[in-house]
Each structure stands twice: as structure tokens, then as C-alpha cells.
Short mmCIF file of C-alpha atoms in Angstrom, two decimals:
data_model
loop_
_atom_site.label_atom_id
_atom_site.label_comp_id
_atom_site.label_asym_id
_atom_site.label_seq_id
_atom_site.Cartn_x
_atom_site.Cartn_y
_atom_site.Cartn_z
CA THR B 136 0.00 0.00 0.00
CA GLN B 137 2.94 2.36 0.47
CA ARG B 138 5.52 1.51 -2.18
CA LEU B 139 3.29 0.70 -5.13
CA PRO B 140 1.47 4.04 -5.69
CA PRO B 141 4.66 6.12 -6.09
CA LEU B 142 6.10 3.40 -8.33
CA VAL B 143 3.29 2.90 -10.86
CA GLY B 144 0.85 5.71 -10.09
CA LEU B 145 -2.27 5.76 -7.94
CA PRO B 146 -4.85 4.42 -10.47
CA ASP B 147 -2.79 1.35 -11.45
CA ALA B 148 -1.76 0.71 -7.85
CA LEU B 149 -5.34 0.75 -6.57
CA ASP B 150 -6.46 -1.48 -9.43
CA MET B 151 -3.83 -4.07 -8.49
CA MET B 152 -4.52 -3.91 -4.76
CA LEU B 153 -8.32 -3.94 -4.97
CA THR B 154 -8.64 -6.69 -7.59
CA GLY B 155 -5.54 -8.85 -7.03
CA LYS B 156 -5.22 -9.29 -10.79
CA ASN B 157 -2.05 -10.64 -12.38
CA ILE B 158 0.02 -8.29 -14.53
CA LYS B 159 1.69 -9.58 -17.70
CA SER B 160 5.40 -8.89 -17.97
CA SER B 161 5.11 -6.51 -20.94
CA LYS B 162 2.48 -4.40 -19.17
CA ALA B 163 4.51 -4.45 -15.94
CA LYS B 164 7.42 -2.97 -17.89
CA ARG B 165 5.25 -0.22 -19.37
CA MET B 166 3.78 0.59 -15.96
CA GLY B 167 7.19 0.87 -14.32
CA LEU B 168 6.51 -2.09 -12.03
CA VAL B 169 9.67 -3.78 -13.34
CA ASP B 170 12.73 -2.16 -14.91
CA SER B 171 13.80 -4.83 -17.40
CA LEU B 172 12.74 -8.14 -18.93
CA VAL B 173 14.58 -11.14 -20.32
CA LYS B 174 13.32 -13.14 -23.27
CA PRO B 175 12.98 -16.93 -22.91
CA LEU B 176 15.76 -18.96 -24.50
CA GLY B 177 15.44 -22.01 -26.71
CA PRO B 178 16.90 -25.49 -26.20
CA GLY B 179 20.64 -26.11 -26.04
CA LEU B 180 22.70 -28.34 -23.83
CA LYS B 181 19.85 -27.95 -21.36
CA SER B 182 16.08 -27.61 -21.72
CA PRO B 183 14.57 -24.21 -22.65
CA GLU B 184 13.32 -23.76 -19.08
CA GLU B 185 16.74 -24.46 -17.54
CA ASN B 186 18.51 -22.20 -20.07
CA THR B 187 16.07 -19.37 -19.40
CA LEU B 188 16.40 -19.67 -15.60
CA GLN B 189 20.19 -19.67 -15.85
CA TYR B 190 20.15 -16.61 -18.13
CA LEU B 191 17.70 -14.84 -15.80
CA GLU B 192 19.98 -15.52 -12.84
CA GLU B 193 23.03 -14.19 -14.71
CA VAL B 194 21.21 -10.99 -15.68
CA ALA B 195 19.88 -10.54 -12.14
CA VAL B 196 23.33 -10.96 -10.58
CA GLN B 197 24.91 -8.53 -13.05
CA THR B 198 22.14 -6.00 -12.46
CA ALA B 199 22.59 -6.26 -8.68
CA LYS B 200 26.34 -5.68 -9.04
CA SER B 201 25.75 -2.66 -11.28
CA LEU B 202 23.27 -1.18 -8.79
CA ALA B 203 25.71 -1.76 -5.93
CA SER B 204 28.61 -0.12 -7.79
CA GLY B 205 26.48 2.84 -8.87
CA SER B 206 27.03 2.25 -12.59
CA LEU B 207 23.29 1.58 -12.99
CA LYS B 208 20.79 4.06 -11.59
CA PRO B 209 17.09 3.52 -12.30
CA ASP B 210 15.21 6.66 -13.29
CA ARG B 211 11.99 7.04 -11.26
CA SER B 212 11.43 10.70 -12.12
CA HIS B 213 8.24 12.00 -13.74
CA SER B 214 7.86 15.23 -15.70
CA TRP B 215 5.02 17.26 -17.17
CA ALA B 216 6.47 16.86 -20.66
CA ASN B 217 4.71 13.71 -21.91
CA MET B 218 1.22 12.28 -21.62
CA LYS B 219 2.13 9.23 -19.54
CA ASP B 220 4.00 11.27 -16.93
CA LEU B 221 1.31 13.95 -17.06
CA GLN B 222 -1.33 11.41 -16.07
CA TYR B 223 0.88 10.18 -13.24
CA LYS B 224 1.53 13.70 -11.93
CA ILE B 225 -2.15 14.69 -11.97
CA THR B 226 -3.59 11.50 -10.44
CA THR B 227 -0.80 10.84 -7.92
CA ASP B 228 0.90 14.13 -7.04
CA THR B 229 -2.05 16.57 -6.91
CA ASN B 230 -4.74 16.69 -4.22
CA PHE B 231 -7.49 17.19 -6.80
CA GLY B 232 -6.38 14.22 -8.90
CA ARG B 233 -5.89 11.92 -5.90
CA ASN B 234 -9.28 12.78 -4.43
CA PHE B 235 -10.97 12.06 -7.76
CA VAL B 236 -9.23 8.65 -8.04
CA PHE B 237 -10.07 7.75 -4.44
CA LYS B 238 -13.70 8.76 -4.95
CA LYS B 239 -14.09 6.62 -8.10
CA ALA B 240 -12.30 3.68 -6.46
CA LYS B 241 -14.62 3.80 -3.45
CA GLU B 242 -17.68 3.96 -5.68
CA THR B 243 -16.48 0.92 -7.63
CA VAL B 244 -15.78 -1.04 -4.43
CA MET B 245 -19.22 -0.27 -3.00
CA LYS B 246 -20.88 -1.24 -6.26
CA LYS B 247 -19.09 -4.59 -6.45
CA THR B 248 -19.15 -5.56 -2.75
CA GLY B 249 -22.20 -3.76 -1.42
CA GLY B 250 -20.05 -2.72 1.53
CA LEU B 251 -19.96 -6.33 2.80
CA TYR B 252 -16.16 -6.63 2.66
CA PRO B 253 -14.26 -4.13 4.85
CA ALA B 254 -10.75 -4.78 3.51
CA PRO B 255 -11.00 -2.92 0.14
CA LEU B 256 -12.22 0.27 1.84
CA ARG B 257 -9.43 0.01 4.43
CA ILE B 258 -6.90 -0.35 1.60
CA ILE B 259 -8.08 2.92 0.12
CA ASP B 260 -7.80 4.65 3.53
CA VAL B 261 -4.28 3.30 4.10
CA VAL B 262 -3.05 4.37 0.66
CA LYS B 263 -4.56 7.82 1.17
CA THR B 264 -2.81 8.18 4.52
CA GLY B 265 0.56 7.27 3.04
CA LEU B 266 0.28 9.71 0.13
CA GLU B 267 -1.00 12.58 2.26
CA LYS B 268 1.00 12.13 5.49
CA GLY B 269 4.10 10.24 4.36
CA GLY B 270 5.42 6.71 4.52
CA SER B 271 5.88 6.52 8.30
CA GLU B 272 2.24 7.32 8.98
CA GLY B 273 1.20 5.09 6.09
CA TYR B 274 3.03 2.03 7.45
CA LYS B 275 1.64 2.69 10.92
CA LYS B 276 -1.88 2.92 9.52
CA GLU B 277 -1.31 -0.24 7.45
CA ALA B 278 -0.23 -2.24 10.53
CA GLU B 279 -3.18 -1.02 12.58
CA GLU B 280 -5.75 -1.76 9.89
CA PHE B 281 -4.26 -5.17 9.13
CA GLY B 282 -4.40 -6.12 12.80
CA GLU B 283 -8.03 -5.06 13.10
CA LEU B 284 -9.07 -6.75 9.85
CA SER B 285 -7.47 -10.05 10.87
CA GLN B 286 -9.92 -10.28 13.78
CA THR B 287 -13.12 -9.53 11.88
CA ARG B 288 -15.77 -12.14 11.22
CA GLU B 289 -15.27 -11.61 7.48
CA ALA B 290 -11.59 -12.57 7.81
CA LYS B 291 -12.42 -15.64 9.88
CA ALA B 292 -15.07 -16.69 7.35
CA LEU B 293 -12.69 -16.30 4.41
CA MET B 294 -9.93 -18.19 6.21
CA GLY B 295 -12.41 -20.96 7.01
CA LEU B 296 -13.44 -21.09 3.36
CA PHE B 297 -9.80 -21.31 2.24
CA PHE B 298 -8.90 -24.09 4.68
CA GLY B 299 -12.11 -25.93 3.81
CA GLN B 300 -11.33 -25.81 0.10
CA THR B 301 -7.76 -26.95 0.77
CA GLU B 302 -9.01 -29.86 2.86
CA CYS B 303 -11.45 -30.89 0.13
CA LYS B 304 -8.59 -31.13 -2.36
CA LYS B 305 -6.80 -33.75 -0.28
CA ASN B 306 -7.16 -37.42 -1.11
CA HIS B 307 -8.81 -39.11 1.88
CA TYR B 308 -9.30 -42.45 0.14
CA GLY B 309 -5.76 -43.67 -0.43
CA GLU B 310 -4.18 -44.78 -3.69
CA PRO B 311 -6.62 -45.86 -6.45
CA LYS B 312 -6.86 -49.60 -7.09
CA LYS B 313 -6.52 -49.00 -10.82
CA PRO B 314 -4.29 -46.42 -12.54
CA VAL B 315 -6.05 -43.40 -14.03
CA ARG B 316 -5.86 -43.49 -17.82
CA THR B 317 -8.84 -41.36 -18.88
CA VAL B 318 -9.85 -37.91 -17.60
CA ALA B 319 -13.19 -36.22 -18.36
CA VAL B 320 -13.35 -32.41 -18.29
CA LEU B 321 -16.74 -30.69 -18.13
CA GLY B 322 -16.56 -27.25 -19.69
CA ALA B 323 -14.15 -26.24 -22.46
CA GLY B 324 -13.50 -22.68 -21.32
CA LEU B 325 -10.12 -21.26 -20.34
CA MET B 326 -9.81 -23.36 -17.18
CA GLY B 327 -11.25 -26.55 -18.71
CA ALA B 328 -8.98 -26.31 -21.74
CA GLY B 329 -6.00 -25.71 -19.44
CA ILE B 330 -6.80 -28.80 -17.36
CA ALA B 331 -7.16 -30.85 -20.54
CA GLN B 332 -3.83 -29.59 -21.87
CA VAL B 333 -1.94 -30.39 -18.65
CA SER B 334 -3.58 -33.82 -18.45
CA LEU B 335 -2.51 -34.56 -22.01
CA GLN B 336 1.02 -33.16 -21.95
CA LYS B 337 2.13 -33.83 -18.38
CA ALA B 338 0.15 -36.84 -17.18
CA ARG B 339 -0.25 -38.44 -20.62
CA HIS B 340 -3.91 -39.21 -19.94
CA HIS B 341 -6.61 -39.77 -22.53
CA VAL B 342 -8.88 -36.72 -22.21
CA ILE B 343 -12.59 -36.38 -22.97
CA MET B 344 -13.75 -32.77 -23.04
CA LYS B 345 -17.44 -31.86 -22.99
CA ASP B 346 -19.24 -28.55 -23.35
CA ASN B 347 -22.89 -27.67 -23.93
CA ILE B 348 -21.92 -25.19 -26.66
CA GLN B 349 -20.26 -26.48 -29.82
CA ASP B 350 -18.37 -23.22 -30.45
CA GLY B 351 -16.99 -23.37 -26.92
CA LEU B 352 -15.86 -26.94 -27.42
CA THR B 353 -14.14 -25.98 -30.67
CA CYS B 354 -12.31 -23.11 -28.99
CA GLY B 355 -11.26 -25.38 -26.16
CA GLN B 356 -9.82 -27.92 -28.58
CA GLU B 357 -7.91 -25.21 -30.44
CA GLN B 358 -6.33 -23.98 -27.20
#
């Protein structure tokens, strides 16, 4: 709640914190969330995955050394000269812009949650405190709000739901008497197609995929 808004700007930071969405690497680079990317490597003496991980480690070590020596200095400055920085300056550095973003964020949260989940509203309050009163007050506010939220009935209910789902995923019946050779997947959407792909490529199972819409089944097969 304290480091992200100055890094990527208030609108993008709130969007990430309030939705928990994943950010693709290319977008993360454009946002300023990461400073550099490495492209995946192909096969060689090792597999593509191993080559890419080794290359990533080499780049990371070299970058760390350059930062430590001072030869590499990331530029976090923002000016009024271009549209991207202009948007950042208005929405993050001005009271008027920040208040507008906070107002729209709160309206969106209330519309989606009906006020039944306290955490998103507390996130907005904590971010606002940090931007208006500084990092020290922001971290203090963050710790206080986190402590209070952890004891709410909503938190306990969500934790119970998580542990219940985790428990349901466990195998309570022991090893199967016969090996699994065929897997049936109901629904050929993004998740269903992904399960089918993993079952085919990793587990080498025979997969039957069903969907009540022919176009959806076709798209699932193409994925």
C-alpha cells in the first residue's frame, strides 16, 4: 500500500490492490513495475526452461552488481512533458487528482461488494494516509488496519473457506486400485482447456472434453 502508488501511479496501484489481478510482464514494464525483462531462450545443452532460468539468474546478478557499484541508476522521475507522466503527476501528485481517483475507487468497491467486505475500503484509507502524510504514517496505519481486519468475522469466514477448500482437495481415500488413464473435463473454457492440456502433456492421460456449446468446445480444442 505504500511503495506501489509512487512506483506505478495511484490508479494502477489501486487497481492491483483492490482486484488482485495478475500483470503480464510486458504491461509491468510499461507501468514501471519492473525495470527490465529477459526473453525466454530455446533449447541447447539444457532444456529451454533451464537455459532461461540460468540466463535470468546471470542478468539478475549482473544487475545487482551494477546497482551496488552505482554504474546503474534507475530513473523514477516523472515530468510534465509527456502524456504518460502527465497522467501520473495529476492523479498521484495533486490533491485534486488523488481525491478524484479515491472517490471513483470507493464507488467501484461499494458497487461490487455492497459494503460487505471491509478490507478494500481500508486499503483505500491506508493508501490515502501514506500519500498525504508520508510513509511513516502510512506504514503505521497499514499495521493497525491489518491487525483489526485479521480479527473480523469476514476474515475468519474467508480463512475458514480457504482451509475448507484446501481440505477438500486432499485425497482421503488412499491410492486408487486402478491407474487413471482417462480424464473427463466438463466445460471447455479457459480453465477446462488448461486442465485438458496439462492432463494430455504432463500426465499423458486420454482426455474427454465436454461442453454444452459447440463453439466453446471448438475453442477449447484449439487452445
